[in-house]
Amino acid sequence: MNPSGAAAPTAGEAIEQLETLITYTPPQRNDAWRMTFFENLRVAGPYALRLISAEDSPNGFPYHALVVAEIRGANATLSFEDVLDEALSAGAGLAIYAENGSPHPEFLASFGDLVGVRAWGHLIMTRAQSSVEIPSSNTPVEFEVANPLEAGFPEYALRHTLAYMRARLSIDRPRLLAARRRGWLGWDLVADLDPESFSDEAFFLEALSSIKWFVPAETAVMANPFGGDTALPWFSCT
């Protein structure tokens, strides 16, 4: 089931939807690439898709952005801000996954600027909890606090992520409290962050959008239009 309550299509039906419903025109490259990718986003039923080609992505990886929510009606055309506002109010969000994902861990450390975090705006960790707040649920997903390296998270990916947190969030000693592997490429990460240390919430969320977060596994299964048994690397937060 997807968040709209409708039954998930079969893998073949979903692939056909993804291949035929959306017409993609590469955006003009500019500093606001996250926003231009989502201009004229086409929504069809509970799914909205934009293919980001390798040449238009910031790091050369092609990927799709999929909004899993029944936003307005079929055939609507929305701006990214419309999608963001309505996805949040509907308790859904953006999930990003690699179309031609590399099986190598380097992919985790170099995947692009996951705009999905903006739609999953409540993916905020504080020092008082080890859980992820999901807009669609009042019950946080609990994580066992464990050393990411002990869970198999690559050391160089950990160094890259922590360095990114220091540079982007200006945290002197960032910490990843836990890492949980999910599927082929997916990881659920829990960080030790204190939003009160930032000047305002908007800055905090904007900074979070550049960290390599991943959607919680429970949410990914619920929102997977290909069915819960299909392994897909869902990214967001990520």
CSV table of N, CA and C in Angstrom, one decimal, residues 1-152:
chain,number,residue,atom,x,y,z
A,1,MET,N,0.8,-1.2,0.0
A,1,MET,CA,0.0,0.0,0.0
A,1,MET,C,0.9,1.2,0.0
A,2,ASN,N,0.5,2.3,-0.7
A,2,ASN,CA,1.2,3.5,-0.7
A,2,ASN,C,0.5,4.5,0.2
A,3,PRO,N,1.0,5.6,0.6
A,3,PRO,CA,0.4,6.5,1.5
A,3,PRO,C,-1.0,7.0,1.2
A,4,SER,N,-1.3,7.0,-0.1
A,4,SER,CA,-2.7,7.4,-0.5
A,4,SER,C,-3.7,6.3,-0.2
A,5,GLY,N,-3.3,5.1,0.2
A,5,GLY,CA,-4.2,4.0,0.5
A,5,GLY,C,-4.5,3.1,-0.7
A,6,ALA,N,-4.1,3.5,-1.9
A,6,ALA,CA,-4.3,2.7,-3.1
A,6,ALA,C,-3.3,1.5,-3.1
A,7,ALA,N,-3.8,0.4,-3.7
A,7,ALA,CA,-2.9,-0.8,-3.8
A,7,ALA,C,-1.7,-0.4,-4.7
A,8,ALA,N,-0.5,-0.9,-4.3
A,8,ALA,CA,0.7,-0.7,-5.2
A,8,ALA,C,0.5,-1.5,-6.5
A,9,PRO,N,1.0,-0.9,-7.6
A,9,PRO,CA,0.9,-1.6,-8.8
A,9,PRO,C,2.0,-2.7,-8.8
A,10,THR,N,1.8,-3.6,-9.8
A,10,THR,CA,2.9,-4.6,-9.9
A,10,THR,C,4.1,-4.0,-10.5
A,11,ALA,N,5.3,-4.7,-10.4
A,11,ALA,CA,6.5,-4.1,-10.9
A,11,ALA,C,6.4,-3.7,-12.4
A,12,GLY,N,5.8,-4.6,-13.2
A,12,GLY,CA,5.6,-4.2,-14.6
A,12,GLY,C,4.8,-3.0,-14.8
A,13,GLU,N,3.7,-2.9,-14.1
A,13,GLU,CA,2.8,-1.7,-14.2
A,13,GLU,C,3.5,-0.5,-13.8
A,14,ALA,N,4.3,-0.6,-12.7
A,14,ALA,CA,5.0,0.6,-12.2
A,14,ALA,C,6.0,1.1,-13.2
A,15,ILE,N,6.8,0.1,-13.7
A,15,ILE,CA,7.8,0.5,-14.7
A,15,ILE,C,7.2,1.1,-15.9
A,16,GLU,N,6.0,0.6,-16.3
A,16,GLU,CA,5.4,1.2,-17.5
A,16,GLU,C,4.9,2.6,-17.2
A,17,GLN,N,4.4,2.8,-16.0
A,17,GLN,CA,4.0,4.2,-15.5
A,17,GLN,C,5.2,5.1,-15.6
A,18,LEU,N,6.3,4.7,-15.0
A,18,LEU,CA,7.5,5.5,-14.9
A,18,LEU,C,8.1,5.8,-16.3
A,19,GLU,N,7.9,4.9,-17.3
A,19,GLU,CA,8.4,5.1,-18.6
A,19,GLU,C,7.6,5.9,-19.5
A,20,THR,N,6.3,5.9,-19.2
A,20,THR,CA,5.3,6.6,-20.2
A,20,THR,C,4.7,7.8,-19.7
A,21,LEU,N,4.6,8.0,-18.4
A,21,LEU,CA,3.8,9.1,-17.9
A,21,LEU,C,4.5,10.5,-17.9
A,22,ILE,N,5.8,10.4,-17.9
A,22,ILE,CA,6.6,11.6,-17.7
A,22,ILE,C,7.4,12.0,-18.9
A,23,THR,N,7.3,13.2,-19.4
A,23,THR,CA,8.2,13.7,-20.4
A,23,THR,C,9.2,14.6,-19.8
A,24,TYR,N,10.5,14.3,-20.0
A,24,TYR,CA,11.5,15.1,-19.3
A,24,TYR,C,12.3,16.0,-20.3
A,25,THR,N,12.4,17.2,-19.9
A,25,THR,CA,13.3,18.2,-20.6
A,25,THR,C,14.4,18.6,-19.7
A,26,PRO,N,15.7,18.4,-20.1
A,26,PRO,CA,16.8,18.8,-19.2
A,26,PRO,C,16.7,20.3,-18.9
A,27,PRO,N,16.9,20.6,-17.6
A,27,PRO,CA,16.8,22.0,-17.2
A,27,PRO,C,18.1,22.7,-17.5
A,28,GLN,N,18.0,24.1,-17.5
A,28,GLN,CA,19.2,24.9,-17.6
A,28,GLN,C,20.1,24.7,-16.4
A,29,ARG,N,21.4,24.5,-16.5
A,29,ARG,CA,22.2,24.4,-15.4
A,29,ARG,C,22.4,25.8,-14.7
A,30,ASN,N,22.3,25.8,-13.4
A,30,ASN,CA,22.5,27.1,-12.7
A,30,ASN,C,22.7,26.7,-11.2
A,31,ASP,N,23.0,27.7,-10.4
A,31,ASP,CA,23.3,27.4,-9.0
A,31,ASP,C,22.0,26.9,-8.3
A,32,ALA,N,20.9,27.2,-8.8
A,32,ALA,CA,19.6,26.7,-8.1
A,32,ALA,C,19.1,25.4,-8.7
A,33,TRP,N,20.1,24.5,-9.0
A,33,TRP,CA,19.7,23.3,-9.8
A,33,TRP,C,18.7,22.4,-9.1
A,34,ARG,N,18.7,22.5,-7.7
A,34,ARG,CA,17.7,21.7,-7.0
A,34,ARG,C,16.3,22.1,-7.3
A,35,MET,N,16.1,23.4,-7.5
A,35,MET,CA,14.8,23.9,-7.8
A,35,MET,C,14.4,23.7,-9.2
A,36,THR,N,15.3,24.0,-10.2
A,36,THR,CA,15.0,23.9,-11.6
A,36,THR,C,14.7,22.4,-12.0
A,37,PHE,N,15.2,21.4,-11.3
A,37,PHE,CA,14.9,20.1,-11.6
A,37,PHE,C,13.4,19.8,-11.4
A,38,PHE,N,12.8,20.6,-10.5
A,38,PHE,CA,11.4,20.2,-10.2
A,38,PHE,C,10.4,21.2,-10.7
A,39,GLU,N,10.8,22.1,-11.7
A,39,GLU,CA,9.9,22.9,-12.4
A,39,GLU,C,9.0,22.1,-13.3
A,40,ASN,N,7.8,22.4,-13.4
A,40,ASN,CA,6.9,21.6,-14.2
A,40,ASN,C,6.8,20.1,-13.9
A,41,LEU,N,6.9,19.8,-12.6
A,41,LEU,CA,6.8,18.4,-12.2
A,41,LEU,C,5.4,17.9,-12.5
A,42,ARG,N,5.3,16.8,-13.2
A,42,ARG,CA,4.0,16.2,-13.6
A,42,ARG,C,3.6,15.2,-12.6
A,43,VAL,N,2.4,15.3,-12.1
A,43,VAL,CA,1.9,14.3,-11.1
A,43,VAL,C,0.8,13.4,-11.7
A,44,ALA,N,1.0,12.1,-11.6
A,44,ALA,CA,0.0,11.2,-12.1
A,44,ALA,C,-0.4,10.3,-11.0
A,45,GLY,N,-1.7,10.4,-10.5
A,45,GLY,CA,-2.1,9.6,-9.4
A,45,GLY,C,-1.2,9.9,-8.2
A,46,PRO,N,-0.8,8.8,-7.5
A,46,PRO,CA,0.0,9.0,-6.3
A,46,PRO,C,1.5,9.1,-6.6
A,47,TYR,N,1.9,9.1,-7.9
A,47,TYR,CA,3.3,9.2,-8.2
A,47,TYR,C,3.6,10.4,-9.1
A,48,ALA,N,4.8,10.9,-8.9
A,48,ALA,CA,5.3,12.0,-9.7
A,48,ALA,C,6.8,11.7,-9.9
A,49,LEU,N,7.2,11.8,-11.1
A,49,LEU,CA,8.6,11.4,-11.4
A,49,LEU,C,9.3,12.4,-12.3
A,50,ARG,N,10.6,12.7,-12.0
A,50,ARG,CA,11.4,13.4,-12.9
A,50,ARG,C,12.8,12.6,-13.0
A,51,LEU,N,13.2,12.4,-14.2
A,51,LEU,CA,14.5,11.8,-14.4
A,51,LEU,C,15.6,12.9,-14.5
A,52,ILE,N,16.6,12.7,-13.7
A,52,ILE,CA,17.7,13.7,-13.7
A,52,ILE,C,18.8,13.0,-14.4
A,53,SER,N,19.2,13.5,-15.6
A,53,SER,CA,20.2,12.8,-16.4
A,53,SER,C,21.6,13.0,-15.8
A,54,ALA,N,22.5,12.2,-16.2
A,54,ALA,CA,23.9,12.3,-15.6
A,54,ALA,C,24.5,13.6,-15.9
A,55,GLU,N,24.3,14.2,-17.1
A,55,GLU,CA,25.0,15.4,-17.4
A,55,GLU,C,24.4,16.6,-16.6
A,56,ASP,N,23.1,16.4,-16.1
A,56,ASP,CA,22.5,17.5,-15.4
A,56,ASP,C,22.6,17.4,-13.9
A,57,SER,N,23.1,16.2,-13.4
A,57,SER,CA,23.3,16.1,-12.0
A,57,SER,C,24.6,16.6,-11.5
A,58,PRO,N,24.7,17.0,-10.3
A,58,PRO,CA,25.9,17.7,-9.8
A,58,PRO,C,27.2,16.8,-9.8
A,59,ASN,N,27.0,15.5,-9.7
A,59,ASN,CA,28.1,14.6,-9.6
A,59,ASN,C,28.2,13.5,-10.7
A,60,GLY,N,27.4,13.6,-11.7
A,60,GLY,CA,27.5,12.7,-12.8
A,60,GLY,C,26.7,11.4,-12.7
A,61,PHE,N,25.9,11.3,-11.6
A,61,PHE,CA,25.1,10.1,-11.5
A,61,PHE,C,23.6,10.3,-11.9
A,62,PRO,N,23.1,9.5,-12.8
A,62,PRO,CA,21.7,9.7,-13.2
A,62,PRO,C,20.8,9.1,-12.1
A,63,TYR,N,19.7,9.8,-11.8
A,63,TYR,CA,18.8,9.2,-10.8
A,63,TYR,C,17.4,9.8,-11.1
A,64,HIS,N,16.4,9.1,-10.5
A,64,HIS,CA,15.0,9.6,-10.6
A,64,HIS,C,14.6,10.2,-9.2
A,65,ALA,N,13.7,11.2,-9.3
A,65,ALA,CA,13.1,11.7,-8.1
A,65,ALA,C,11.6,11.3,-8.1
A,66,LEU,N,11.2,10.7,-7.1
A,66,LEU,CA,9.8,10.2,-7.1
A,66,LEU,C,9.1,10.7,-5.9
A,67,VAL,N,8.0,11.4,-6.1
A,67,VAL,CA,7.1,11.9,-5.0
A,67,VAL,C,6.0,10.9,-4.8
A,68,VAL,N,6.0,10.3,-3.6
A,68,VAL,CA,5.1,9.2,-3.3
A,68,VAL,C,4.0,9.9,-2.5
A,69,ALA,N,3.0,10.4,-3.1
A,69,ALA,CA,1.8,11.0,-2.4
A,69,ALA,C,0.8,11.4,-3.5
A,70,GLU,N,-0.4,11.4,-3.1
A,70,GLU,CA,-1.5,11.8,-4.0
A,70,GLU,C,-1.7,13.3,-3.9
A,71,ILE,N,-1.0,14.0,-4.7
A,71,ILE,CA,-0.9,15.5,-4.6
A,71,ILE,C,-1.9,16.0,-5.6
A,72,ARG,N,-2.9,16.8,-5.2
A,72,ARG,CA,-3.9,17.3,-6.1
A,72,ARG,C,-4.5,16.2,-6.9
A,73,GLY,N,-4.6,16.4,-8.2
A,73,GLY,CA,-5.2,15.4,-9.1
A,73,GLY,C,-4.3,14.9,-10.1
A,74,ALA,N,-4.7,13.9,-10.8
A,74,ALA,CA,-3.9,13.4,-11.9
A,74,ALA,C,-3.7,14.5,-13.0
A,75,ASN,N,-2.5,14.4,-13.6
A,75,ASN,CA,-2.2,15.3,-14.7
A,75,ASN,C,-1.9,16.8,-14.2
A,76,ALA,N,-1.8,17.0,-12.9
A,76,ALA,CA,-1.5,18.3,-12.4
A,76,ALA,C,0.0,18.7,-12.7
A,77,THR,N,0.2,19.9,-12.9
A,77,THR,CA,1.6,20.4,-13.0
A,77,THR,C,1.9,21.3,-11.9
A,78,LEU,N,2.9,21.0,-11.1
A,78,LEU,CA,3.2,21.7,-9.9
A,78,LEU,C,4.7,22.2,-9.9
A,79,SER,N,4.9,23.2,-9.1
A,79,SER,CA,6.3,23.7,-8.9
A,79,SER,C,6.9,22.9,-7.8
A,80,PHE,N,8.2,22.9,-7.6
A,80,PHE,CA,8.8,22.2,-6.5
A,80,PHE,C,8.3,22.7,-5.1
A,81,GLU,N,8.1,24.0,-5.0
A,81,GLU,CA,7.5,24.5,-3.7
A,81,GLU,C,6.1,23.9,-3.4
A,82,ASP,N,5.3,23.8,-4.5
A,82,ASP,CA,4.0,23.2,-4.3
A,82,ASP,C,4.1,21.8,-3.9
A,83,VAL,N,5.0,21.0,-4.5
A,83,VAL,CA,5.2,19.6,-4.1
A,83,VAL,C,5.7,19.5,-2.7
A,84,LEU,N,6.6,20.4,-2.3
A,84,LEU,CA,7.2,20.3,-1.0
A,84,LEU,C,6.1,20.6,0.0
A,85,ASP,N,5.3,21.7,-0.2
A,85,ASP,CA,4.3,22.0,0.8
A,85,ASP,C,3.2,20.9,0.9
A,86,GLU,N,2.8,20.4,-0.2
A,86,GLU,CA,1.7,19.5,-0.2
A,86,GLU,C,2.2,18.1,0.3
A,87,ALA,N,3.4,17.8,-0.1
A,87,ALA,CA,4.0,16.5,0.4
A,87,ALA,C,4.1,16.5,1.9
A,88,LEU,N,4.6,17.6,2.5
A,88,LEU,CA,4.7,17.7,3.9
A,88,LEU,C,3.3,17.6,4.6
A,89,SER,N,2.3,18.4,4.1
A,89,SER,CA,1.0,18.4,4.7
A,89,SER,C,0.3,17.1,4.5
A,90,ALA,N,0.6,16.3,3.5
A,90,ALA,CA,0.0,15.0,3.3
A,90,ALA,C,0.8,13.9,4.0
A,91,GLY,N,1.9,14.3,4.7
A,91,GLY,CA,2.6,13.2,5.4
A,91,GLY,C,3.5,12.4,4.5
A,92,ALA,N,3.8,12.9,3.3
A,92,ALA,CA,4.7,12.1,2.4
A,92,ALA,C,5.9,12.9,2.1
A,93,GLY,N,6.7,12.3,1.2
A,93,GLY,CA,8.0,13.1,0.9
A,93,GLY,C,8.6,12.6,-0.4
A,94,LEU,N,9.7,13.1,-0.7
A,94,LEU,CA,10.5,12.8,-1.9
A,94,LEU,C,11.4,11.6,-1.5
A,95,ALA,N,11.5,10.7,-2.4
A,95,ALA,CA,12.5,9.6,-2.3
A,95,ALA,C,13.3,9.6,-3.5
A,96,ILE,N,14.6,9.5,-3.4
A,96,ILE,CA,15.5,9.5,-4.5
A,96,ILE,C,16.3,8.2,-4.6
A,97,TYR,N,16.4,7.6,-5.8
A,97,TYR,CA,17.2,6.4,-5.9
A,97,TYR,C,18.0,6.5,-7.2
A,98,ALA,N,19.0,5.7,-7.3
A,98,ALA,CA,19.9,5.7,-8.4
A,98,ALA,C,19.3,4.9,-9.5
A,99,GLU,N,19.2,5.4,-10.7
A,99,GLU,CA,18.7,4.6,-11.8
A,99,GLU,C,19.7,3.6,-12.3
A,100,ASN,N,21.0,4.0,-12.3
A,100,ASN,CA,22.0,3.0,-12.7
A,100,ASN,C,23.0,3.0,-11.5
A,101,GLY,N,22.6,2.6,-10.4
A,101,GLY,CA,23.4,2.7,-9.2
A,101,GLY,C,24.6,1.8,-9.2
A,102,SER,N,25.7,2.4,-8.7
A,102,SER,CA,26.9,1.6,-8.6
A,102,SER,C,26.8,0.7,-7.3
A,103,PRO,N,27.2,-0.5,-7.4
A,103,PRO,CA,27.2,-1.4,-6.2
A,103,PRO,C,28.3,-1.1,-5.2
A,104,HIS,N,29.2,-0.1,-5.6
A,104,HIS,CA,30.3,0.2,-4.7
A,104,HIS,C,30.0,1.2,-3.7
A,105,PRO,N,30.6,1.1,-2.5
A,105,PRO,CA,30.3,2.0,-1.4
A,105,PRO,C,30.7,3.5,-1.7
A,106,GLU,N,31.5,3.7,-2.7
A,106,GLU,CA,31.9,5.1,-3.1
A,106,GLU,C,30.6,5.9,-3.4
A,107,PHE,N,29.6,5.1,-3.9
A,107,PHE,CA,28.4,5.8,-4.4
A,107,PHE,C,27.7,6.5,-3.2
A,108,LEU,N,27.8,5.8,-2.0
A,108,LEU,CA,27.2,6.4,-0.8
A,108,LEU,C,27.8,7.7,-0.5
A,109,ALA,N,29.2,7.8,-0.6
A,109,ALA,CA,29.9,9.0,-0.2
A,109,ALA,C,29.8,10.1,-1.2
A,110,SER,N,29.4,9.9,-2.4
A,110,SER,CA,29.4,10.9,-3.4
A,110,SER,C,28.1,11.2,-4.0
A,111,PHE,N,27.0,10.6,-3.6
A,111,PHE,CA,25.7,10.8,-4.2
A,111,PHE,C,25.3,12.3,-4.0
A,112,GLY,N,24.5,12.8,-4.9
A,112,GLY,CA,24.3,14.2,-5.0
A,112,GLY,C,23.6,14.9,-3.8
A,113,ASP,N,23.1,16.1,-4.0
A,113,ASP,CA,22.6,16.9,-3.0
A,113,ASP,C,21.2,16.6,-2.6
A,114,LEU,N,20.8,15.4,-2.3
A,114,LEU,CA,19.5,14.9,-2.0
A,114,LEU,C,18.4,15.9,-1.6
A,115,VAL,N,17.7,16.4,-2.6
A,115,VAL,CA,16.6,17.3,-2.3
A,115,VAL,C,15.5,16.7,-1.5
A,116,GLY,N,15.5,15.4,-1.4
A,116,GLY,CA,14.5,14.7,-0.6
A,116,GLY,C,14.4,15.2,0.8
A,117,VAL,N,15.5,15.6,1.3
A,117,VAL,CA,15.5,16.1,2.7
A,117,VAL,C,14.6,17.2,2.9
A,118,ARG,N,14.5,18.1,1.9
A,118,ARG,CA,13.6,19.2,2.0
A,118,ARG,C,12.1,18.8,2.1
A,119,ALA,N,11.8,17.7,1.4
A,119,ALA,CA,10.4,17.3,1.6
A,119,ALA,C,10.2,16.5,2.8
A,120,TRP,N,11.2,15.8,3.3
A,120,TRP,CA,11.2,15.1,4.6
A,120,TRP,C,11.7,16.1,5.6
A,121,GLY,N,11.1,17.2,5.7
A,121,GLY,CA,11.6,18.3,6.6
A,121,GLY,C,11.7,18.0,8.1
A,122,HIS,N,11.0,16.9,8.5
A,122,HIS,CA,11.1,16.6,9.9
A,122,HIS,C,12.1,15.5,10.3
A,123,LEU,N,13.0,15.2,9.3
A,123,LEU,CA,14.1,14.3,9.6
A,123,LEU,C,15.1,15.0,10.4
A,124,ILE,N,14.9,15.3,11.6
A,124,ILE,CA,15.8,16.1,12.5
A,124,ILE,C,16.2,15.3,13.7
A,125,MET,N,17.4,15.1,13.9
A,125,MET,CA,17.9,14.4,15.1
A,125,MET,C,18.3,15.4,16.2
A,126,THR,N,18.0,15.2,17.4
A,126,THR,CA,18.5,16.0,18.5
A,126,THR,C,19.3,15.2,19.5
A,127,ARG,N,19.9,15.8,20.4
A,127,ARG,CA,20.8,15.1,21.4
A,127,ARG,C,19.9,14.3,22.4
A,128,ALA,N,18.6,14.6,22.4
A,128,ALA,CA,17.8,13.9,23.4
A,128,ALA,C,17.1,12.6,22.9
A,129,GLN,N,17.3,12.3,21.6
A,129,GLN,CA,16.7,11.1,21.1
A,129,GLN,C,17.5,10.4,20.0
A,130,SER,N,17.3,9.2,19.8
A,130,SER,CA,17.9,8.4,18.7
A,130,SER,C,16.8,7.8,17.9
A,131,SER,N,16.1,8.6,17.2
A,131,SER,CA,15.0,8.2,16.3
A,131,SER,C,14.8,9.2,15.2
A,132,VAL,N,14.0,8.8,14.3
A,132,VAL,CA,13.8,9.7,13.1
A,132,VAL,C,12.3,10.1,13.2
A,133,GLU,N,12.0,11.4,13.1
A,133,GLU,CA,10.6,11.9,13.1
A,133,GLU,C,10.1,11.8,11.7
A,134,ILE,N,9.0,11.1,11.5
A,134,ILE,CA,8.4,11.0,10.2
A,134,ILE,C,7.1,11.8,10.1
A,135,PRO,N,6.9,12.7,9.2
A,135,PRO,CA,5.7,13.5,9.1
A,135,PRO,C,4.4,12.7,9.1
A,136,SER,N,4.5,11.4,8.6
A,136,SER,CA,3.2,10.6,8.5
A,136,SER,C,2.9,9.8,9.7
A,137,SER,N,3.7,9.9,10.7
A,137,SER,CA,3.6,9.1,11.9
A,137,SER,C,3.9,9.9,13.2
A,138,ASN,N,3.1,9.6,14.2
A,138,ASN,CA,3.4,10.2,15.5
A,138,ASN,C,4.4,9.4,16.3
A,139,THR,N,4.7,8.2,15.8
A,139,THR,CA,5.7,7.3,16.5
A,139,THR,C,7.0,7.3,15.8
A,140,PRO,N,8.1,7.8,16.4
A,140,PRO,CA,9.4,7.8,15.8
A,140,PRO,C,9.9,6.4,15.5
A,141,VAL,N,10.7,6.2,14.5
A,141,VAL,CA,11.3,4.9,14.2
A,141,VAL,C,12.6,4.8,15.1
A,142,GLU,N,12.6,3.8,16.0
A,142,GLU,CA,13.7,3.7,16.9
A,142,GLU,C,14.9,3.0,16.3
A,143,PHE,N,16.1,3.5,16.6
A,143,PHE,CA,17.4,2.9,16.1
A,143,PHE,C,18.2,2.4,17.3
A,144,GLU,N,18.8,1.3,17.1
A,144,GLU,CA,19.8,0.8,18.1
A,144,GLU,C,21.0,1.6,17.9
A,145,VAL,N,21.5,2.3,18.9
A,145,VAL,CA,22.7,3.1,18.8
A,145,VAL,C,23.9,2.2,18.7
A,146,ALA,N,24.6,2.2,17.6
A,146,ALA,CA,25.8,1.3,17.3
A,146,ALA,C,26.8,2.1,16.5
A,147,ASN,N,28.0,1.7,16.7
A,147,ASN,CA,29.1,2.3,15.9
A,147,ASN,C,28.9,2.0,14.4
A,148,PRO,N,28.8,3.1,13.6
A,148,PRO,CA,28.6,2.8,12.1
A,148,PRO,C,29.6,1.9,11.5
A,149,LEU,N,30.9,1.9,12.0
A,149,LEU,CA,31.9,1.1,11.4
A,149,LEU,C,31.6,-0.4,11.8
A,150,GLU,N,31.1,-0.6,13.0
A,150,GLU,CA,30.8,-2.0,13.4
A,150,GLU,C,29.6,-2.5,12.6
A,151,ALA,N,28.8,-1.6,12.1
A,151,ALA,CA,27.6,-2.1,11.2
A,151,ALA,C,28.1,-2.3,9.8
A,152,GLY,N,29.3,-2.0,9.5
A,152,GLY,CA,29.8,-2.2,8.1
A,152,GLY,C,29.8,-1.0,7.2
